Coordinates of C-alpha atoms in Angstrom, one line a residue:
M1 CA 157.3 91.6 77.9
N2 CA 159.8 92.7 80.6
E3 CA 158.6 91.1 83.8
S4 CA 161.5 92.7 85.8
L5 CA 160.0 96.2 84.8
L6 CA 156.6 95.1 86.1
R7 CA 158.1 94.2 89.4
E8 CA 160.0 97.6 89.6
L9 CA 156.8 99.5 88.9
V10 CA 154.6 97.8 91.5
P11 CA 155.8 99.9 94.5
A12 CA 155.3 103.2 92.6
V13 CA 151.8 102.2 91.4
I14 CA 150.8 101.1 94.8
G15 CA 152.1 104.5 96.1
V16 CA 149.9 106.4 93.7
L17 CA 146.7 104.5 94.6
V18 CA 147.4 105.1 98.2
R19 CA 147.9 108.8 97.7
R20 CA 144.6 108.9 95.8
G21 CA 142.8 107.5 98.9
A22 CA 143.0 103.7 98.7
D23 CA 144.3 101.9 101.8
F24 CA 147.4 100.0 101.3
A25 CA 146.0 96.4 101.3
A26 CA 143.3 97.5 98.8
A27 CA 146.0 99.1 96.7
E28 CA 148.1 95.9 96.7
D29 CA 145.1 93.8 95.6
A30 CA 144.1 96.1 92.8
V31 CA 147.8 96.2 91.4
Q32 CA 147.8 92.5 91.5
E33 CA 144.7 92.4 89.5
A34 CA 146.3 94.8 87.0
L35 CA 149.4 92.7 86.8
I36 CA 147.4 89.7 85.9
R37 CA 145.7 91.7 83.1
A38 CA 149.1 93.0 82.0
L39 CA 150.5 89.5 81.6
R40 CA 147.5 88.6 79.4
S41 CA 147.5 91.7 77.1
W42 CA 150.9 93.2 76.9
P43 CA 152.5 90.6 74.8
E44 CA 150.2 91.4 71.9
D45 CA 149.5 95.0 72.7
P46 CA 152.2 96.6 74.8
P47 CA 151.4 100.0 76.1
R48 CA 153.4 103.2 75.2
D49 CA 153.6 104.1 79.1
P50 CA 153.7 101.0 81.2
K51 CA 153.4 102.8 84.5
A52 CA 150.4 105.0 83.4
W53 CA 148.7 101.8 82.1
L54 CA 149.2 99.9 85.3
V55 CA 148.0 103.0 87.4
T56 CA 144.9 103.5 85.4
T57 CA 144.0 99.8 85.3
A58 CA 144.7 99.3 89.0
W59 CA 142.8 102.4 90.0
H60 CA 139.7 100.9 88.1
K61 CA 140.0 97.7 89.7
F62 CA 140.1 99.4 93.1
L63 CA 137.0 101.4 92.2
D64 CA 135.1 98.3 91.1
A65 CA 136.1 96.4 94.2
T66 CA 135.1 99.4 96.5
R67 CA 131.7 99.7 94.8
S68 CA 131.1 95.9 95.1
E69 CA 132.0 95.9 98.8
T70 CA 129.8 99.0 99.3
S71 CA 126.8 97.3 97.6
R72 CA 127.3 94.1 99.6
Q73 CA 127.3 96.3 103.0
D74 CA 124.2 98.0 101.8
R75 CA 122.4 94.7 101.1
E76 CA 123.4 93.5 104.5
L77 CA 122.3 96.7 106.3
A78 CA 119.0 96.6 104.3
V79 CA 118.2 93.2 105.7
E80 CA 119.5 93.9 109.3
F81 CA 117.5 97.1 109.6
A82 CA 114.6 96.3 107.5
P83 CA 111.3 97.2 109.4
P84 CA 109.5 94.2 110.9
T85 CA 106.3 93.1 109.3
G86 CA 103.0 93.9 111.0
P87 CA 101.5 97.1 112.5
V88 CA 103.8 100.1 112.5
P89 CA 104.5 101.2 116.0
D90 CA 103.6 104.9 117.0
T91 CA 107.1 106.0 117.7
D92 CA 109.3 109.0 116.7
D93 CA 113.0 108.3 116.7
S94 CA 113.9 111.7 115.1
L95 CA 115.6 113.2 118.2
W96 CA 117.5 109.9 118.9
L97 CA 118.8 110.0 115.3
Y98 CA 120.2 113.5 116.1
F99 CA 122.1 112.1 119.0
L100 CA 123.3 109.1 117.1
C101 CA 124.7 111.3 114.3
A102 CA 126.5 113.5 116.9
N103 CA 128.9 110.6 117.0
P104 CA 131.6 110.9 119.9
A105 CA 134.3 110.0 117.2
L106 CA 133.7 113.3 115.4
S107 CA 134.6 116.8 116.3
P108 CA 131.5 118.9 117.3
G109 CA 131.8 120.9 114.0
S110 CA 132.0 117.7 111.9
A111 CA 129.1 116.1 113.8
V112 CA 127.0 119.0 113.4
A113 CA 127.7 119.3 109.6
L114 CA 127.0 115.6 109.1
T115 CA 123.8 115.6 111.1
L116 CA 122.5 118.6 109.3
R117 CA 123.1 116.8 106.1
A118 CA 122.0 113.3 106.9
V119 CA 119.0 113.9 109.4
G120 CA 118.3 117.6 109.0
G121 CA 117.8 117.4 105.3
L122 CA 119.7 120.6 104.5
T123 CA 121.8 120.9 101.3
T124 CA 125.7 121.3 101.5
R125 CA 125.2 124.8 100.3
Q126 CA 122.8 125.6 103.1
I127 CA 125.2 124.3 105.7
A128 CA 128.2 126.1 104.2
T129 CA 126.2 129.3 104.4
A130 CA 125.4 128.7 108.0
Y131 CA 129.1 128.1 108.8
L132 CA 130.3 131.0 106.7
V133 CA 132.6 128.8 104.6
P134 CA 132.8 127.9 100.8
E135 CA 130.5 125.1 99.7
A136 CA 133.5 122.9 98.6
T137 CA 135.1 123.2 102.0
M138 CA 131.8 122.0 103.6
A139 CA 131.5 119.2 101.1
Q140 CA 135.0 117.9 102.2
R141 CA 134.1 118.2 105.8
I142 CA 131.1 116.1 105.5
S143 CA 132.9 113.6 103.3
R144 CA 135.7 113.4 106.0
A145 CA 133.0 112.9 108.8
K146 CA 131.3 110.1 106.9
R147 CA 134.8 108.3 106.4
Q148 CA 135.6 108.7 110.1
I149 CA 132.5 106.8 111.3
A150 CA 132.3 104.3 108.3
G151 CA 132.0 100.9 109.8
Q152 CA 131.5 102.1 113.4
P153 CA 128.4 101.0 115.2
L154 CA 125.8 103.8 115.6
D155 CA 125.0 102.8 119.2
R156 CA 126.7 105.6 121.2
P157 CA 124.8 108.9 121.6
G158 CA 126.7 112.0 121.1
D159 CA 127.2 115.2 123.1
P160 CA 124.0 117.0 124.0
A161 CA 125.5 120.3 123.2
T162 CA 126.3 119.3 119.7
V163 CA 122.7 118.3 119.3
L164 CA 121.5 121.6 120.5
R165 CA 123.8 123.2 117.9
V166 CA 122.2 121.2 115.2
L167 CA 118.8 122.1 116.3
Y168 CA 119.7 125.8 116.5
L169 CA 121.0 125.6 112.9
V170 CA 118.1 123.7 111.6
F171 CA 115.6 126.2 113.0
N172 CA 117.6 129.0 111.5
E173 CA 117.6 127.6 108.1
G174 CA 113.9 126.7 108.4
Y175 CA 113.1 130.2 109.6
S176 CA 114.9 132.1 106.8
G177 CA 116.0 129.6 104.2
D178 CA 114.5 127.5 101.5
V179 CA 113.3 124.5 103.4
D180 CA 110.6 125.0 106.1
L181 CA 112.2 123.2 109.2
A182 CA 111.5 125.6 112.0
A183 CA 108.4 123.9 113.4
E184 CA 110.2 120.5 113.4
A185 CA 113.2 122.0 115.2
I186 CA 110.8 123.4 117.8
R187 CA 109.0 120.1 118.2
L188 CA 112.3 118.2 118.8
T189 CA 113.5 120.9 121.1
R190 CA 110.3 120.5 123.3
Q191 CA 111.0 116.9 123.3
L192 CA 114.5 117.4 124.6
A193 CA 113.4 119.9 127.1
A194 CA 110.8 117.5 128.6
V195 CA 113.5 115.0 129.5
T196 CA 116.4 117.3 130.6
D197 CA 116.7 120.1 133.2
D198 CA 119.6 121.9 131.2
P199 CA 118.7 125.6 131.3
E200 CA 120.4 125.9 127.8
V201 CA 117.9 123.5 126.3
A202 CA 115.2 125.8 127.7
G203 CA 117.0 128.8 126.5
L204 CA 117.1 127.5 123.0
L205 CA 113.4 126.5 123.1
A206 CA 112.6 130.1 124.3
L207 CA 114.7 131.5 121.6
M208 CA 112.9 129.6 118.9
L209 CA 109.5 130.5 120.2
L210 CA 110.2 134.2 120.4
H211 CA 111.6 134.3 116.7
H212 CA 108.8 132.1 115.4
A213 CA 106.3 134.4 117.0
R214 CA 107.4 137.2 114.6
R215 CA 107.3 134.9 111.5
A216 CA 104.1 136.0 110.0
S217 CA 105.2 139.7 110.0
R218 CA 108.7 139.1 108.5
T219 CA 107.5 138.9 104.9
G220 CA 105.1 141.0 102.7
P221 CA 103.4 140.5 99.3
G222 CA 105.7 138.7 96.8
D223 CA 107.8 137.2 99.7
R224 CA 109.3 140.8 100.3
L225 CA 111.5 140.9 103.3
I226 CA 110.3 143.2 106.1
P227 CA 112.9 144.4 108.5
L228 CA 112.2 144.1 112.3
A229 CA 111.8 147.9 112.7
E230 CA 109.0 148.0 110.0
Q231 CA 107.2 144.8 111.0
D232 CA 103.4 145.0 111.9
R233 CA 103.7 144.1 115.6
T234 CA 100.0 143.3 115.8
R235 CA 100.7 140.2 113.7
W236 CA 103.2 138.8 116.3
D237 CA 102.0 135.8 118.1
T238 CA 101.5 137.1 121.7
D239 CA 100.8 133.6 123.2
R240 CA 104.0 132.3 121.8
I241 CA 105.9 135.2 123.1
A242 CA 104.5 134.8 126.5
E243 CA 105.4 131.2 126.6
G244 CA 108.9 131.9 125.4
V245 CA 109.5 134.7 128.0
T246 CA 108.1 132.4 130.8
I247 CA 110.5 129.5 129.6
L248 CA 113.4 132.0 129.5
Q249 CA 112.7 133.5 132.9
S250 CA 112.8 129.9 134.4
A251 CA 116.0 129.2 132.7
L252 CA 117.7 132.5 133.8
A253 CA 116.7 131.8 137.4
R254 CA 119.1 128.9 137.4
D255 CA 122.1 131.2 137.2
R256 CA 123.8 129.1 134.6
L257 CA 123.9 131.5 131.6
G258 CA 124.7 130.1 128.2
E259 CA 124.6 131.4 124.7
Y260 CA 121.0 130.4 123.9
Q261 CA 119.6 132.1 127.0
A262 CA 121.4 135.2 126.1
Q263 CA 120.1 135.3 122.6
A264 CA 116.7 134.5 123.9
A265 CA 116.9 137.4 126.2
I266 CA 117.8 139.8 123.3
A267 CA 114.7 138.4 121.3
A268 CA 112.5 139.0 124.4
L269 CA 113.7 142.6 124.6
H270 CA 112.7 143.0 120.9
A271 CA 109.4 141.3 121.6
D272 CA 108.5 143.4 124.7
A273 CA 108.9 146.7 122.8
P274 CA 105.5 148.1 121.8
T275 CA 107.3 150.0 118.9
A276 CA 110.7 149.8 117.3
A277 CA 111.4 153.3 118.8
E278 CA 110.7 152.0 122.3
T279 CA 113.3 149.1 122.1
D280 CA 115.7 149.0 125.0
W281 CA 118.8 149.1 123.1
V282 CA 121.0 149.9 126.0
Q283 CA 120.0 146.5 127.6
I284 CA 120.3 144.7 124.3
V285 CA 124.0 146.0 124.0
E286 CA 124.5 144.6 127.6
W287 CA 123.3 141.1 126.5
Y288 CA 125.4 141.1 123.5
D289 CA 128.3 141.8 125.7
E290 CA 127.4 138.8 127.6
L291 CA 127.0 136.8 124.4
L292 CA 130.2 137.9 123.0
H293 CA 132.0 136.9 126.3
L294 CA 130.4 133.4 126.0
T295 CA 131.1 132.9 122.2
G296 CA 133.7 135.3 120.8
S297 CA 131.6 134.9 117.6
P298 CA 132.4 137.5 114.8
V299 CA 128.6 137.4 113.9
V300 CA 127.7 138.5 117.6
R301 CA 130.4 141.4 117.2
L302 CA 128.5 142.4 114.0
N303 CA 125.2 142.4 115.5
R304 CA 126.4 144.1 118.6
A305 CA 127.8 147.0 116.4
V306 CA 124.3 147.6 115.1
A307 CA 122.8 147.6 118.8
V308 CA 125.7 150.0 119.6
G309 CA 124.7 152.2 116.8
E310 CA 121.1 152.2 118.0
A311 CA 122.0 152.9 121.6
D312 CA 124.8 155.4 121.3
G313 CA 124.4 156.8 117.8
P314 CA 125.6 155.6 114.4
Q315 CA 129.3 157.0 114.9
A316 CA 129.7 154.8 118.0
G317 CA 128.3 151.8 115.9
L318 CA 130.7 152.6 113.0
A319 CA 133.5 152.6 115.6
A320 CA 132.5 149.2 116.8
L321 CA 132.2 148.0 113.3
S322 CA 135.7 149.0 112.4
T323 CA 137.1 146.3 114.5
I324 CA 135.4 143.6 112.5
D325 CA 136.7 141.8 109.5
P326 CA 135.0 143.6 106.6
G327 CA 134.8 140.3 104.7
L328 CA 132.3 138.9 107.1
P329 CA 128.9 138.4 105.5
R330 CA 126.5 141.3 106.0
H331 CA 129.3 143.5 107.2
T332 CA 128.7 145.8 104.1
A333 CA 125.0 146.0 104.7
V334 CA 125.5 147.0 108.3
R335 CA 128.0 149.6 107.3
A336 CA 125.5 151.0 104.8
Y337 CA 122.8 151.2 107.4
L338 CA 125.1 153.0 109.9
L339 CA 126.3 155.4 107.3
E340 CA 122.8 156.1 106.2
R341 CA 121.9 157.0 109.9
A342 CA 125.0 159.1 110.1
G343 CA 123.9 161.1 107.0
D344 CA 126.5 159.8 104.4
L345 CA 123.7 158.9 102.0
D346 CA 125.9 158.6 98.7
Q347 CA 128.2 156.0 100.3
A348 CA 125.4 154.2 102.0
A349 CA 123.6 153.8 98.7
D350 CA 126.7 152.4 97.0
L351 CA 127.3 150.0 99.9
Y352 CA 123.7 148.8 100.0
A353 CA 124.2 148.1 96.2
A354 CA 127.4 146.2 96.8
A355 CA 125.7 144.2 99.6
A356 CA 123.0 143.2 97.3
E357 CA 125.4 141.8 94.8
A358 CA 127.1 139.7 97.5
A359 CA 123.7 138.6 99.0
T360 CA 123.2 134.7 99.2
S361 CA 119.4 134.8 98.9
T362 CA 117.2 136.4 96.4
Q363 CA 114.9 137.9 99.1
E364 CA 117.9 139.5 100.8
R365 CA 119.4 140.8 97.4
D366 CA 116.0 142.2 96.4
H367 CA 115.6 144.0 99.9
L368 CA 119.1 145.5 99.7
T369 CA 118.6 146.6 96.2
R370 CA 115.4 148.4 97.3
Q371 CA 117.3 150.1 100.1
A372 CA 119.9 151.3 97.7
A373 CA 117.2 152.8 95.4
R374 CA 115.5 154.4 98.3
V375 CA 118.5 156.0 99.8
R376 CA 119.5 157.4 96.4
Q377 CA 116.2 159.2 96.2
L378 CA 116.5 160.8 99.6
P379 CA 117.0 164.6 99.6
R380 CA 120.7 165.6 100.3
P381 CA 121.3 168.5 102.6

């Protein structure tokens, strides 16, 4: 066996392990273990590719060491954080966990993603959908966040704005997704509102209450999606609407407008309309202008285009839509709706069908498919 060859290969093998994600010290240890095994086995069974053999063996040694260290840390944590024996105290640490996961070492986006996954109970796919990114991208973001805070003490609460963002996304997923988390998000936001005078916390709570008030009317038999304009408004929870409006008015009186207050104001205008035809779309467009100024969000631009189409006519809505990236989710469905209102029924039907194919939920896909079929059956001029 050529020991000089082994010495020459060591730096290159260490480099491969480091590029695969091992830190330098761990890579050195793993390569040393591989060298010991090489000295034992190569004289009788030399490999055809010494470098590849060393890389494979060292990488396996590194993985074994990593798993062993992780298991040791898990055992220590299990002992350290094991609940005390005796009666269980009547406490709720859920909100505190949200703050701890919003670690100051993380960017706001990473903290939100990690908290949604670790505490909110959402899947990576659900979080990716909320962020409008591919699932693989979100998986990498969450993994990177875990690595950033690995070994750090979770004793520094994070930014309240990050926690608000998490609660907002948890509510949205619970309101329209596969996991019912809306009530839990409302409960935690109530807790936060009780201990802070931030008008944005109140705005978020008002927004949740106003949306939740319409929940019973959002779906029909067979979980069929019912658009806002077609909902039975007698099924709306008027007590919850009244509470949301009262909380919102108090928050707006503080004259510190934020995005959740603006969204709640839009929801309140919808809730205040006795019928869809009586909706104050002009004022809703004004609130979308405020919201767009606060966030610059492409989703806000999309929703604003719908409101402009209702307030000023479908051609105005299509003009507003033309400035928005057509790759944005729901863009095709919005264009189909505005084209239907403008009288271009053939193109509207085709776009409804295309939007159905791109839908991310069965409920939305079925709704858009029905819309395409309905428009195709409408009489042409």
